[in-house]
Coordinates of C-alpha atoms in Angstrom, one line a residue:
X1 CA -17.6 41.0 -79.2
X2 CA -17.1 41.9 -75.6
X3 CA -20.0 43.5 -73.7
X4 CA -19.9 47.2 -72.7
X5 CA -21.1 46.4 -69.1
X6 CA -20.8 43.5 -66.7
X7 CA -23.8 41.2 -66.5
X8 CA -26.6 42.6 -64.3
X9 CA -26.1 39.9 -61.6
X10 CA -22.4 40.7 -61.3
X11 CA -23.1 44.4 -61.0
X12 CA -25.7 43.7 -58.2
X13 CA -23.4 41.3 -56.4
X14 CA -20.5 43.9 -56.7
X15 CA -22.5 46.7 -55.0
X16 CA -24.2 44.3 -52.4
X17 CA -20.8 42.8 -51.5
X18 CA -19.1 46.2 -51.3
X19 CA -21.7 47.5 -48.8
X20 CA -21.6 44.2 -46.9
X21 CA -17.8 44.0 -46.7
X22 CA -17.4 47.6 -45.5
X23 CA -20.1 47.0 -42.9
X24 CA -18.5 43.8 -41.7
X25 CA -15.1 45.5 -41.3
X26 CA -16.7 48.4 -39.4
X27 CA -18.6 46.0 -37.2
X28 CA -15.5 44.0 -36.5
X29 CA -13.5 47.0 -35.4
X30 CA -16.4 48.3 -33.4
X31 CA -16.7 44.9 -31.6
X32 CA -13.0 44.7 -31.0
X33 CA -13.1 48.2 -29.4
X34 CA -15.8 47.4 -27.0
X35 CA -15.0 46.4 -23.4
X36 CA -15.9 42.8 -22.4
X37 CA -18.3 44.4 -19.9
X38 CA -20.5 45.9 -22.7
X39 CA -23.6 43.7 -22.6
X40 CA -24.5 43.8 -26.3
X41 CA -20.9 43.2 -27.6
X42 CA -21.5 39.5 -28.0
X43 CA -24.9 40.0 -29.7
X44 CA -23.0 41.5 -32.6
X45 CA -20.7 38.5 -33.2
X46 CA -23.3 36.2 -34.8
X47 CA -24.3 38.9 -37.2
X48 CA -20.7 39.6 -38.1
X49 CA -20.0 35.9 -38.7
X50 CA -23.2 35.4 -40.7
X51 CA -22.5 38.2 -43.0
X52 CA -18.9 37.1 -43.3
X53 CA -20.0 33.6 -44.4
X54 CA -22.5 35.2 -46.8
X55 CA -19.6 37.1 -48.4
X56 CA -17.7 33.8 -48.7
X57 CA -20.7 32.2 -50.5
X58 CA -21.4 35.2 -52.7
X59 CA -17.8 35.4 -53.8
X60 CA -17.9 31.8 -55.0
X61 CA -21.1 32.6 -56.9
X62 CA -19.4 35.7 -58.3
X63 CA -16.3 33.8 -59.4
X64 CA -18.5 31.3 -61.2
X65 CA -20.6 34.0 -62.9
X66 CA -17.4 35.7 -64.0
X67 CA -15.9 32.4 -65.3
X68 CA -19.0 31.6 -67.4
X69 CA -19.9 35.1 -68.5
X70 CA -18.6 37.4 -71.1
X71 CA -17.2 40.4 -69.2
X72 CA -15.8 43.7 -70.6
X73 CA -12.2 43.8 -71.4
X74 CA -10.1 46.6 -70.0
X75 CA -10.1 49.6 -72.3
X76 CA -7.5 49.5 -75.0
X77 CA -6.4 53.0 -74.2
X78 CA -5.2 52.2 -70.7
X79 CA -1.5 52.1 -70.3
X80 CA -0.1 48.6 -69.7
X81 CA 1.0 49.5 -66.2
X82 CA -2.5 50.4 -65.3
X83 CA -3.9 47.2 -66.8
X84 CA -1.4 45.2 -64.7
X85 CA -2.3 47.2 -61.6
X86 CA -6.0 46.7 -62.2
X87 CA -5.5 42.9 -62.6
X88 CA -3.4 42.7 -59.4
X89 CA -6.0 44.7 -57.6
X90 CA -8.9 42.5 -58.8
X91 CA -7.0 39.3 -57.9
X92 CA -6.2 40.7 -54.5
X93 CA -9.8 41.7 -53.9
X94 CA -11.0 38.2 -54.7
X95 CA -8.3 36.6 -52.6
X96 CA -9.2 38.8 -49.6
X97 CA -13.0 38.2 -50.1
X98 CA -12.1 34.5 -49.5
X99 CA -9.3 34.8 -46.9
X100 CA -10.9 37.3 -44.5
X101 CA -14.1 35.3 -43.9
X102 CA -12.3 32.0 -44.0
X103 CA -9.8 33.1 -41.4
X104 CA -12.7 34.2 -39.2
X105 CA -14.6 31.0 -39.7
X106 CA -11.5 28.8 -38.9
X107 CA -10.6 31.0 -36.0
X108 CA -14.0 30.5 -34.4
X109 CA -14.0 26.8 -35.1
X110 CA -10.4 26.2 -33.8
X111 CA -11.3 28.3 -30.8
X112 CA -14.2 26.0 -29.9
X113 CA -16.8 28.6 -30.6
X114 CA -20.0 27.6 -32.4
X115 CA -20.6 29.3 -35.7
X116 CA -24.1 30.2 -36.8
X117 CA -25.2 31.3 -40.3
X118 CA -28.3 33.4 -39.7
X119 CA -29.4 31.1 -36.9
X120 CA -28.3 27.8 -38.4
X121 CA -25.5 26.2 -36.6
X122 CA -22.7 25.1 -38.9
X123 CA -20.9 21.8 -38.2
X124 CA -17.5 21.8 -36.7
X125 CA -14.8 20.9 -39.2
X126 CA -11.7 21.0 -37.0
X127 CA -10.7 20.0 -33.5
X128 CA -10.2 22.7 -30.9
X129 CA -6.7 24.2 -31.1
X130 CA -6.2 27.3 -29.0
X131 CA -2.8 28.1 -30.5
X132 CA -4.1 27.9 -34.1
X133 CA -7.1 30.0 -33.0
X134 CA -4.7 32.7 -31.6
X135 CA -2.7 32.8 -34.8
X136 CA -5.9 33.0 -36.9
X137 CA -7.2 35.8 -34.6
X138 CA -4.1 37.8 -35.3
X139 CA -4.4 37.2 -39.1
X140 CA -8.2 38.0 -39.0
X141 CA -7.4 41.2 -37.0
X142 CA -4.8 42.5 -39.4
X143 CA -5.8 41.5 -43.0
X144 CA -8.8 43.8 -43.0
X145 CA -6.3 46.7 -43.1
X146 CA -4.8 45.3 -46.3
X147 CA -8.4 44.7 -47.6
X148 CA -9.3 48.3 -47.0
X149 CA -6.1 49.5 -48.7
X150 CA -6.9 47.4 -51.8
X151 CA -10.5 48.6 -51.7
X152 CA -9.3 52.2 -51.6
X153 CA -6.9 51.6 -54.5
X154 CA -9.8 50.0 -56.5
X155 CA -12.0 53.0 -55.7
X156 CA -9.4 55.6 -56.5
X157 CA -8.6 53.8 -59.8
X158 CA -12.2 53.6 -60.8
X159 CA -12.8 57.3 -60.0
X160 CA -9.6 58.4 -61.8
X161 CA -10.7 56.6 -64.9
X162 CA -14.2 58.1 -64.6
X163 CA -13.3 61.7 -64.0
X164 CA -9.7 62.2 -65.2
X165 CA -9.2 60.0 -68.2
X166 CA -10.6 59.9 -71.6
X167 CA -14.3 58.9 -71.7
X168 CA -13.4 55.6 -73.5
X169 CA -11.2 54.7 -70.5
X170 CA -14.1 54.9 -68.0
X171 CA -14.2 51.6 -66.2
X172 CA -16.7 52.6 -63.5
X173 CA -19.5 52.9 -66.0
X174 CA -19.2 49.2 -66.8
X175 CA -20.3 48.4 -63.2
X176 CA -23.1 51.0 -62.9

């Protein structure tokens, strides 16, 4: 029998990561909009990077928990097209939770910048490559837009099922 709700740890990780991811995206855009002359601009970067790496670590934990736990199936009453869209959305969210921080981490490393995880310097894993760093900067600058679009789709879908569908199709309740 499948459970009615996700495991408690998955629910906690879901909401912690949602708040963290939205905060990281906001801080990234805020930093990018600041002039180089703003003294505190570069004080934000280590926090942005640390929380990005934290998301990368947490998504690995979340994937492992999901792999080894029983999770609720999608409601049987959902139309197939909505089930397919839900699966695509979830796979996209997981992919972006990996790609966005990984692109930032590799961008910094390829650009010759030290990366700290809450004060602990991480080892370099690639040689300096300014061209690659530039490409990764472009990727890291644009994929948060796709990430926000997928997050919005995820939220709209959950709210639709909660407030507009039959009660048995409420998927949001499984994550509360």
